[in-house]
PDB file of C-alpha atoms and ligand atoms in Angstrom:
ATOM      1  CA  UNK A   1       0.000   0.000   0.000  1.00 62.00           C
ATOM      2  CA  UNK A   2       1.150   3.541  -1.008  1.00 72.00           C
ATOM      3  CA  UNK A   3       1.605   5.688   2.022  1.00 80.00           C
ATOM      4  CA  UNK A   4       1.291   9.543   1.932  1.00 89.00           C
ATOM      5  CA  UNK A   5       4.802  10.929   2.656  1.00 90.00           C
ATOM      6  CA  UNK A   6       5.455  14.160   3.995  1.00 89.00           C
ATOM      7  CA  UNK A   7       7.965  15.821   1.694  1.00 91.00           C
ATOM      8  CA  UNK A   8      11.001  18.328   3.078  1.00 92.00           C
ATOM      9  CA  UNK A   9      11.066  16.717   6.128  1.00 90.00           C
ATOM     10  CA  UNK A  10      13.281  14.395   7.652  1.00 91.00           C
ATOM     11  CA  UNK A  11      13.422  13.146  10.895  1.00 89.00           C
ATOM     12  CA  UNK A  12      15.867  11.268  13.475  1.00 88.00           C
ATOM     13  CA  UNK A  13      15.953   9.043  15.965  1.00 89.00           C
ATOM     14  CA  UNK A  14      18.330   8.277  18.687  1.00 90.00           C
ATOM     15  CA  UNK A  15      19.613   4.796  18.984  1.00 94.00           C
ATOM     16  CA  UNK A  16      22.606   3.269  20.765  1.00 95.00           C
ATOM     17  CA  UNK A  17      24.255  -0.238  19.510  1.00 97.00           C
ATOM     18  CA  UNK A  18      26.110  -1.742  21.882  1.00 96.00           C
ATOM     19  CA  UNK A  19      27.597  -5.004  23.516  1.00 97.00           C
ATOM     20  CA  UNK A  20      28.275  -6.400  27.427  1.00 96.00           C
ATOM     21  CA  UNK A  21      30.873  -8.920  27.381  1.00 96.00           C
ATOM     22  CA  UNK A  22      31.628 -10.904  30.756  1.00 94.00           C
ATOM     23  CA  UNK A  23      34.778 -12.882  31.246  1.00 93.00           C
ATOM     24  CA  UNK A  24      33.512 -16.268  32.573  1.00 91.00           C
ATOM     25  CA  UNK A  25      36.459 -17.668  34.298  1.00 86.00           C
ATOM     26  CA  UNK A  26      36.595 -20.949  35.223  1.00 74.00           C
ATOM     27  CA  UNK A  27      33.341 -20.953  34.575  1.00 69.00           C
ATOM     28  CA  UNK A  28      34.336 -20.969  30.883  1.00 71.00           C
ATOM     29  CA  UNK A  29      32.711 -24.534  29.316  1.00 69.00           C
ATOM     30  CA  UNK A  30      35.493 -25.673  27.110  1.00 79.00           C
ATOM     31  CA  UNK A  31      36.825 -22.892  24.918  1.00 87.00           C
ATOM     32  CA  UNK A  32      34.217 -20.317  25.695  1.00 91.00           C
ATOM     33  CA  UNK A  33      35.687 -17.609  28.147  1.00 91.00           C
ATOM     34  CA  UNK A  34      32.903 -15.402  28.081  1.00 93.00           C
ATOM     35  CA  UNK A  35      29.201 -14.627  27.840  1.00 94.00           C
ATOM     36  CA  UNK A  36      28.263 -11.530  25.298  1.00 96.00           C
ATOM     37  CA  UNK A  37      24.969  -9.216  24.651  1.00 96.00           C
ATOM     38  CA  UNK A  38      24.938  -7.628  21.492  1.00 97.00           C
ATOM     39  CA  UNK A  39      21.757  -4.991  21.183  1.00 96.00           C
ATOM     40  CA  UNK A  40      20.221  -2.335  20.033  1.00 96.00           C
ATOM     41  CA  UNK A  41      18.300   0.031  22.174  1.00 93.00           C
ATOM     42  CA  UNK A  42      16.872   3.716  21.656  1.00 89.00           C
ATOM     43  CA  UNK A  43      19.014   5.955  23.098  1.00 87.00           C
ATOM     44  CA  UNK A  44      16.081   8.002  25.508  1.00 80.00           C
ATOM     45  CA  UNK A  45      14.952   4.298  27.150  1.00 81.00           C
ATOM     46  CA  UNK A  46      11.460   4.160  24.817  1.00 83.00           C
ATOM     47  CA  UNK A  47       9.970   1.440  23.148  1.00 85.00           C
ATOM     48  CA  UNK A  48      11.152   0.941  19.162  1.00 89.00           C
ATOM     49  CA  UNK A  49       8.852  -2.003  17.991  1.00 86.00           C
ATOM     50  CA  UNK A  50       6.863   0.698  16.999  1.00 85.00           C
ATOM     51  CA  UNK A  51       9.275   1.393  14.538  1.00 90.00           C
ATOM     52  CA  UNK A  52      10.864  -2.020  14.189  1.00 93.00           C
ATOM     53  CA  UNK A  53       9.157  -5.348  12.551  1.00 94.00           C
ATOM     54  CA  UNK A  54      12.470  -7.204  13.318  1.00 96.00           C
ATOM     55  CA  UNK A  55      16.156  -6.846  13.615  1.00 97.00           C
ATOM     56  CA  UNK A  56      18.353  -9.370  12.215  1.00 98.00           C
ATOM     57  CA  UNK A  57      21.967 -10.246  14.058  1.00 98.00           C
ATOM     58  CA  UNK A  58      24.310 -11.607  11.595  1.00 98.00           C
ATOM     59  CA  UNK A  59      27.616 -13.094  13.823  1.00 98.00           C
ATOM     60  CA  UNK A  60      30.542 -14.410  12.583  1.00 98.00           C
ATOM     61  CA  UNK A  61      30.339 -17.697  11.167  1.00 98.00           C
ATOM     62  CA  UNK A  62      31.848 -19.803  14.014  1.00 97.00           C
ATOM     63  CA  UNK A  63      29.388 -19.038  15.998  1.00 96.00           C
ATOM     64  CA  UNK A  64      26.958 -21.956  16.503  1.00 92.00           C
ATOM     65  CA  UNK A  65      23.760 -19.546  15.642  1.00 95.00           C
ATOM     66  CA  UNK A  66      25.383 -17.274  13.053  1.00 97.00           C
ATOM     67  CA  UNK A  67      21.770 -15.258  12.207  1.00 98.00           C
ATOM     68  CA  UNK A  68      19.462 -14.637  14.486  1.00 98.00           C
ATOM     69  CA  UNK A  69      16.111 -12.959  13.987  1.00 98.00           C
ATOM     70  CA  UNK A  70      14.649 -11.131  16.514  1.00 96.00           C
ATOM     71  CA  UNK A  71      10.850  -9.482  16.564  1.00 95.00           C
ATOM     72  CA  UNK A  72      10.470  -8.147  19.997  1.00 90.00           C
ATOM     73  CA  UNK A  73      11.982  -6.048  21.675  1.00 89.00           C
ATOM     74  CA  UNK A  74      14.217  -6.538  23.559  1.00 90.00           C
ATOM     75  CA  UNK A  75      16.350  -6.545  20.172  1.00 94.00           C
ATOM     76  CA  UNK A  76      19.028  -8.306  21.772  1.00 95.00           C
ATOM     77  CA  UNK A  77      21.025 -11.651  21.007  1.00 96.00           C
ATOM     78  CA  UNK A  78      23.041 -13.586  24.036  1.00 95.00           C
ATOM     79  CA  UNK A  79      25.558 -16.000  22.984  1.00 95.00           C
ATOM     80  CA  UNK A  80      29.148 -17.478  24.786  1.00 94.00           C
ATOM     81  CA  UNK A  81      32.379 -17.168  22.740  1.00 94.00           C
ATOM     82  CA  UNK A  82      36.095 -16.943  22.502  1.00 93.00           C
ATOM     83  CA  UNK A  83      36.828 -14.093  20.216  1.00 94.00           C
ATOM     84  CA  UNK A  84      35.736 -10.492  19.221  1.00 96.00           C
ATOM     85  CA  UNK A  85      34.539  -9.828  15.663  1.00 98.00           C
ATOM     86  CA  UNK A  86      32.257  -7.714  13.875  1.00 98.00           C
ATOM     87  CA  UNK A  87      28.513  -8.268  13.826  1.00 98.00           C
ATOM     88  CA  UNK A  88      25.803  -6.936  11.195  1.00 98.00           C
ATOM     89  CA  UNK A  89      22.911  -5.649  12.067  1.00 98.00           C
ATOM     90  CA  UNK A  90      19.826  -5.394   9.724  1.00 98.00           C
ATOM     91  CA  UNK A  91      17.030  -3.112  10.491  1.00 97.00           C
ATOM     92  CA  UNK A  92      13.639  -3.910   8.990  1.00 96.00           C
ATOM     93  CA  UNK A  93      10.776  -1.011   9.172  1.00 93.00           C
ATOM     94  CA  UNK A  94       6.981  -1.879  10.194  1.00 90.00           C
ATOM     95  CA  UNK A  95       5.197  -1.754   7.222  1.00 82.00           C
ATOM     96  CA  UNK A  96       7.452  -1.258   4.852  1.00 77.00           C
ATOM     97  CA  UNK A  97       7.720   2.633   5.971  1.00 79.00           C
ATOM     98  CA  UNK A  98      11.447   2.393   4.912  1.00 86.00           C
ATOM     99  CA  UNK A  99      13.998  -0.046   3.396  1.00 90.00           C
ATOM    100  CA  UNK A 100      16.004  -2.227   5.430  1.00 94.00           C
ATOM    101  CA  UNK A 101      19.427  -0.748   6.454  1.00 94.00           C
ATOM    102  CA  UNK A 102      22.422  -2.638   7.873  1.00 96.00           C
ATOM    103  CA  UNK A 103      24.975  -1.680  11.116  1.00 96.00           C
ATOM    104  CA  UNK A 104      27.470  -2.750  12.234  1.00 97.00           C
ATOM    105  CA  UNK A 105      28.748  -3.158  15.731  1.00 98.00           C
ATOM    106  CA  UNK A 106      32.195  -4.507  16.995  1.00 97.00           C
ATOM    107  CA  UNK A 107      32.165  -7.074  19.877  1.00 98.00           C
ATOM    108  CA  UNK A 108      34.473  -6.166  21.919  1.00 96.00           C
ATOM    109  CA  UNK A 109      35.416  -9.175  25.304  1.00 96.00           C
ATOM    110  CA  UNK A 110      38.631  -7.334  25.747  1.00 93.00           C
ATOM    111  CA  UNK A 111      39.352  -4.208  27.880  1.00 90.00           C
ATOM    112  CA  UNK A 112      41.570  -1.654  25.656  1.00 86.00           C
ATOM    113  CA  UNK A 113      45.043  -3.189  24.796  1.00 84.00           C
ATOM    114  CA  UNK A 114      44.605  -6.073  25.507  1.00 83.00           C
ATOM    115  CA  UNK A 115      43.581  -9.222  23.273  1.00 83.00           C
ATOM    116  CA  UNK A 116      43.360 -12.142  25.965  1.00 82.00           C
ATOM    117  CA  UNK A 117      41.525 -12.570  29.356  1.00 81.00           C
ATOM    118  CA  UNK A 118      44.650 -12.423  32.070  1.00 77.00           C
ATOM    119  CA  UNK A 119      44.483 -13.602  35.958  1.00 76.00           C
ATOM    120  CA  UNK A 120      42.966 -10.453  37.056  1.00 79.00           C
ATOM    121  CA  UNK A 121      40.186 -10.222  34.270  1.00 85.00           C
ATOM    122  CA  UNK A 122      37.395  -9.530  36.473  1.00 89.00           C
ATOM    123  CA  UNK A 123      34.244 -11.458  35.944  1.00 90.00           C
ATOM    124  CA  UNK A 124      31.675  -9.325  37.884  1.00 91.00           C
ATOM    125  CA  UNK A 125      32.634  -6.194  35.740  1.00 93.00           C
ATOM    126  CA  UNK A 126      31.947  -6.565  31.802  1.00 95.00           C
ATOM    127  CA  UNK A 127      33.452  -4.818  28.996  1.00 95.00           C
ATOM    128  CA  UNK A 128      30.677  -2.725  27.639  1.00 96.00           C
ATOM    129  CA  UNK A 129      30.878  -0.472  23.735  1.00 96.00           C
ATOM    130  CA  UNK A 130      28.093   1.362  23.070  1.00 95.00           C
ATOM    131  CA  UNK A 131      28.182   3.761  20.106  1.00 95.00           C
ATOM    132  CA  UNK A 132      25.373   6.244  19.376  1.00 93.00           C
ATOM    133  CA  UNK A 133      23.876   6.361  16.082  1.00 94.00           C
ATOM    134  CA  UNK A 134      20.469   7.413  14.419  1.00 93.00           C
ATOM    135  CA  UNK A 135      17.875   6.200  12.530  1.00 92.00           C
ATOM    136  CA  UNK A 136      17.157   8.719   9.772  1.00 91.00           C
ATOM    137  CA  UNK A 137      13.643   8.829   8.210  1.00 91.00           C
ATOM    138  CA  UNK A 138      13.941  11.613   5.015  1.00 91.00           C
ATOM    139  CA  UNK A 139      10.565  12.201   3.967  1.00 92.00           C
ATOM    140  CA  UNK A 140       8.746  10.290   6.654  1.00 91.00           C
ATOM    141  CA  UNK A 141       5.454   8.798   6.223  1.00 90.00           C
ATOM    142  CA  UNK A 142       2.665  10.556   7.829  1.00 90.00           C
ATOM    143  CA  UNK A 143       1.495   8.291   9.845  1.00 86.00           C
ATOM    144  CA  UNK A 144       5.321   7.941  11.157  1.00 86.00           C
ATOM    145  CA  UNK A 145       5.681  11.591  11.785  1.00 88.00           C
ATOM    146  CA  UNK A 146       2.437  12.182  13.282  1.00 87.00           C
ATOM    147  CA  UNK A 147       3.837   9.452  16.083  1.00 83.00           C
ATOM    148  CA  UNK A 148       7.301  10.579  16.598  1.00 82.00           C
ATOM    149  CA  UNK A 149       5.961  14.367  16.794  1.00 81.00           C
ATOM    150  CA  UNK A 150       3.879  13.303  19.255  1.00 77.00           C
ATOM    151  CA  UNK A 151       5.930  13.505  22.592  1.00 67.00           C
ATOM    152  CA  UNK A 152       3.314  11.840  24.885  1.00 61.00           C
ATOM    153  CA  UNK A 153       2.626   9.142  22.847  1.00 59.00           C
ATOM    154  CA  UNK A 154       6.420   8.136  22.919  1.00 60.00           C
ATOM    155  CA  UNK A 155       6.826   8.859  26.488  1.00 56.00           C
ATOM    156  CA  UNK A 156       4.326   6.486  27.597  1.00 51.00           C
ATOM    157  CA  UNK A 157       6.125   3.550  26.663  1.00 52.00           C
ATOM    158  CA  UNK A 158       8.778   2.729  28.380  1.00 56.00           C
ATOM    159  CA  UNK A 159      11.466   0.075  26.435  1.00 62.00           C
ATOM    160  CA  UNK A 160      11.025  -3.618  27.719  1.00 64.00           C
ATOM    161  CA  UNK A 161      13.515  -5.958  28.711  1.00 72.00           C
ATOM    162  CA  UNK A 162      17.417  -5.342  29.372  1.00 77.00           C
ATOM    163  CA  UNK A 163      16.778  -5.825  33.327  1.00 73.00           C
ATOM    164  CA  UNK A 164      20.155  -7.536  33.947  1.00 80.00           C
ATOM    165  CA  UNK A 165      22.277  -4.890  31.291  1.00 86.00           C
ATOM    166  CA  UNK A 166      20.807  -1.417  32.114  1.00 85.00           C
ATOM    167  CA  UNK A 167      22.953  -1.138  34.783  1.00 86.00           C
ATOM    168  CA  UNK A 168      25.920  -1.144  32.590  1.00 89.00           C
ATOM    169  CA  UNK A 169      24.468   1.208  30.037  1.00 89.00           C
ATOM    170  CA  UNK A 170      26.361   4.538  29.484  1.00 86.00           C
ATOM    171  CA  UNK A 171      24.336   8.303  29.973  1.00 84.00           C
ATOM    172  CA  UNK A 172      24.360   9.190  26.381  1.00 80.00           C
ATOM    173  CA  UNK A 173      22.657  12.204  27.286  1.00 79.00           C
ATOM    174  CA  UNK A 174      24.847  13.129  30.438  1.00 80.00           C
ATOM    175  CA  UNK A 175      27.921  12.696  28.045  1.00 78.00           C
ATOM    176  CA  UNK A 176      26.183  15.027  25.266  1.00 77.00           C
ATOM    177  CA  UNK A 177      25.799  17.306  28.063  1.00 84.00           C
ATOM    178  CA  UNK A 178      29.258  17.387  28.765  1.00 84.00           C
ATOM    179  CA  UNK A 179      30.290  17.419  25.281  1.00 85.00           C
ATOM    180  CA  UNK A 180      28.511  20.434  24.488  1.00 86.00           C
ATOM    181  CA  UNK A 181      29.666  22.355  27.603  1.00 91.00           C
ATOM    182  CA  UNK A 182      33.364  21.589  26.420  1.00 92.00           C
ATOM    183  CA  UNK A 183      32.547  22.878  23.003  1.00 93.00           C
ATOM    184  CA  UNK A 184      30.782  26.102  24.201  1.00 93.00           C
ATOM    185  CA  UNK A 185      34.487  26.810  26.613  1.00 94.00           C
ATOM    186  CA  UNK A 186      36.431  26.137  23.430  1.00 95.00           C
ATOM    187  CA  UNK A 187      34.016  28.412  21.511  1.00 94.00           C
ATOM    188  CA  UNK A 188      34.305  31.287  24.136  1.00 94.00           C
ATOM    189  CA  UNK A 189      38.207  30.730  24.532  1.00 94.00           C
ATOM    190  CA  UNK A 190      38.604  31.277  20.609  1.00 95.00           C
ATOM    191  CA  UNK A 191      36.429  33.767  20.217  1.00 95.00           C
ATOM    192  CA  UNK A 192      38.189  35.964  23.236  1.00 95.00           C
ATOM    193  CA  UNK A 193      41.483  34.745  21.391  1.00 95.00           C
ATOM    194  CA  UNK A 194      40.174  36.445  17.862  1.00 96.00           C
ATOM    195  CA  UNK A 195      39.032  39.528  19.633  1.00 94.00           C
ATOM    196  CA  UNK A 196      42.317  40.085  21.753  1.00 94.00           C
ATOM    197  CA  UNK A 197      44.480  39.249  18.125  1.00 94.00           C
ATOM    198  CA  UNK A 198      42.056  41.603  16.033  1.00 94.00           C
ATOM    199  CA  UNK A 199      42.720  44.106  18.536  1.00 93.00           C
ATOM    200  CA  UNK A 200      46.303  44.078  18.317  1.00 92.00           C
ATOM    201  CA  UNK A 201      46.136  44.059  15.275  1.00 92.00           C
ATOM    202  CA  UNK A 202      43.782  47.360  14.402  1.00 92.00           C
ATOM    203  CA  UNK A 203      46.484  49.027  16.338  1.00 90.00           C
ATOM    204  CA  UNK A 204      48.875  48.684  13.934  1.00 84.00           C
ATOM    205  CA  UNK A 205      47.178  50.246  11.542  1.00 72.00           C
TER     206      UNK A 205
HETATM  207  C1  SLL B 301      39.262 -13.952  15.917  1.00 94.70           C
HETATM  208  N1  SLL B 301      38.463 -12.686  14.025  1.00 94.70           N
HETATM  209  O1  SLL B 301      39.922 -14.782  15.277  1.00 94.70           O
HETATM  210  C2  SLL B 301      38.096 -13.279  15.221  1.00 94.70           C
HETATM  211  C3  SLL B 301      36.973 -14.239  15.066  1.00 94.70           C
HETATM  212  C4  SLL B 301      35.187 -15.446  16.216  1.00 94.70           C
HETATM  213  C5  SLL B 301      34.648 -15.796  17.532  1.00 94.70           C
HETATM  214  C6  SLL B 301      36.328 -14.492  16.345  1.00 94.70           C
HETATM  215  C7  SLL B 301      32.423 -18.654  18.256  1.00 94.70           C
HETATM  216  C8  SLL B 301      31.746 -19.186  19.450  1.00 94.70           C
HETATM  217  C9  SLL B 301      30.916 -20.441  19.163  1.00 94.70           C
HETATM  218  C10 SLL B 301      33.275 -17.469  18.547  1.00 94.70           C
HETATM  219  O2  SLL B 301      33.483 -17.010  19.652  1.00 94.70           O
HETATM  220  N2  SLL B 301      33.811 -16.908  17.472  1.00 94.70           N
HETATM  221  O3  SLL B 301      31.563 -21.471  19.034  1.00 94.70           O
HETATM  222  O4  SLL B 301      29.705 -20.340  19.093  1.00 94.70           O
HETATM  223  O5  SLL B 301      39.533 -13.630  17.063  1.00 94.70           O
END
């Protein structure tokens, strides 16, 4: 079915792909040494199976369930391994309101610098990458842009799932907040630095 699209308009939504990797110890069945989450969330904690018909994970091949399809949220995948690798991740739209588009997100088991699990790897405390990212919707559908404009509609539900991971999920928005304050002392140093130099220099003159 043809959907009325409303032209000029594009509009984005804030998602975060990310993985928790614990370090099983001696735990670890066989060659396994740890236990991984790969996922996608929304980035402001609300629900996106509005949005989302299904995501698909696509692993690397030695794992023993290389694709897997998940409809619900949470849009998560839990496997054991041994090594890091890249993993795909395919989008696919409710109703067709856009094309399917791939990701990609790195697993990472391994604290920076270093590539194997040593004696004091802890396994209470996971390595976690989460990288922000959007979904882009140019031209939206109407019926798509009539929900995301509507702030109380996408307020009132809360995303399911992730009870054992939120804890480990980074404050996008603190760490915007921060961002932008750094950005506005840069601006005001340089601006104060032009002035002063601009200054000095209509003197010569
Ligand atoms: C490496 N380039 O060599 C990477 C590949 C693949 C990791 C890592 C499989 C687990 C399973 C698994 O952990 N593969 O048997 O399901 O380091």
């Amino acid at each position: 079915m043809k959907q009325e699209r409303k032209k000029g308009v594009t509009l984005s939504y804030p998602i975060i792909l990310g993985s928790v990797a614990f370090y099983m110890g001696k735990k670890s069945p066989g060659e396994h040494s740890h236990s991984w989450n790969i996922y996608l969330r929304s980035a402001d904690g609300k629900d996106l199976s509005y949005l989302l018909e299904k995501v698909v994970f696509t692993l690397h091949p030695s794992c023993s369930q290389p694709v897997v399809i998940i409809e619900e949220p949470p849009f998560q995948v839990t496997q054991t391994g041994w090594g890091e690798f890249d993993a795909a991740i395919t989008f696919h739209f409710k109703n067709g309101i856009e094309n399917p588009v791939t990701n990609h997100h790195f697993l990472k088991l391994f604290p920076e610098g270093v590539t194997v699990a040593g004696p004091n790897t802890s396994t209470t405390i996971p390595v976690v990458s989460e990288v922000f990212d959007e979904f882009l919707f140019v031209n939206p559908t109407v019926s798509l842009f009539n929900h995301l404009s509507n702030e109380k509609l996408l307020t009132r539900v809360p995303e399911i799932g992730f009870i054992d991971l939120k804890k480990w999920f980074k404050d996008f928005k603190k760490e915007s907040e921060t961002c932008l304050q750094s950005i506005e002392e840069a601006n005001s140093f340089l601006t104060k630095q032009i002035d002063r130099k601009l200054n000095e220099l209509s003197k010569l003159k």
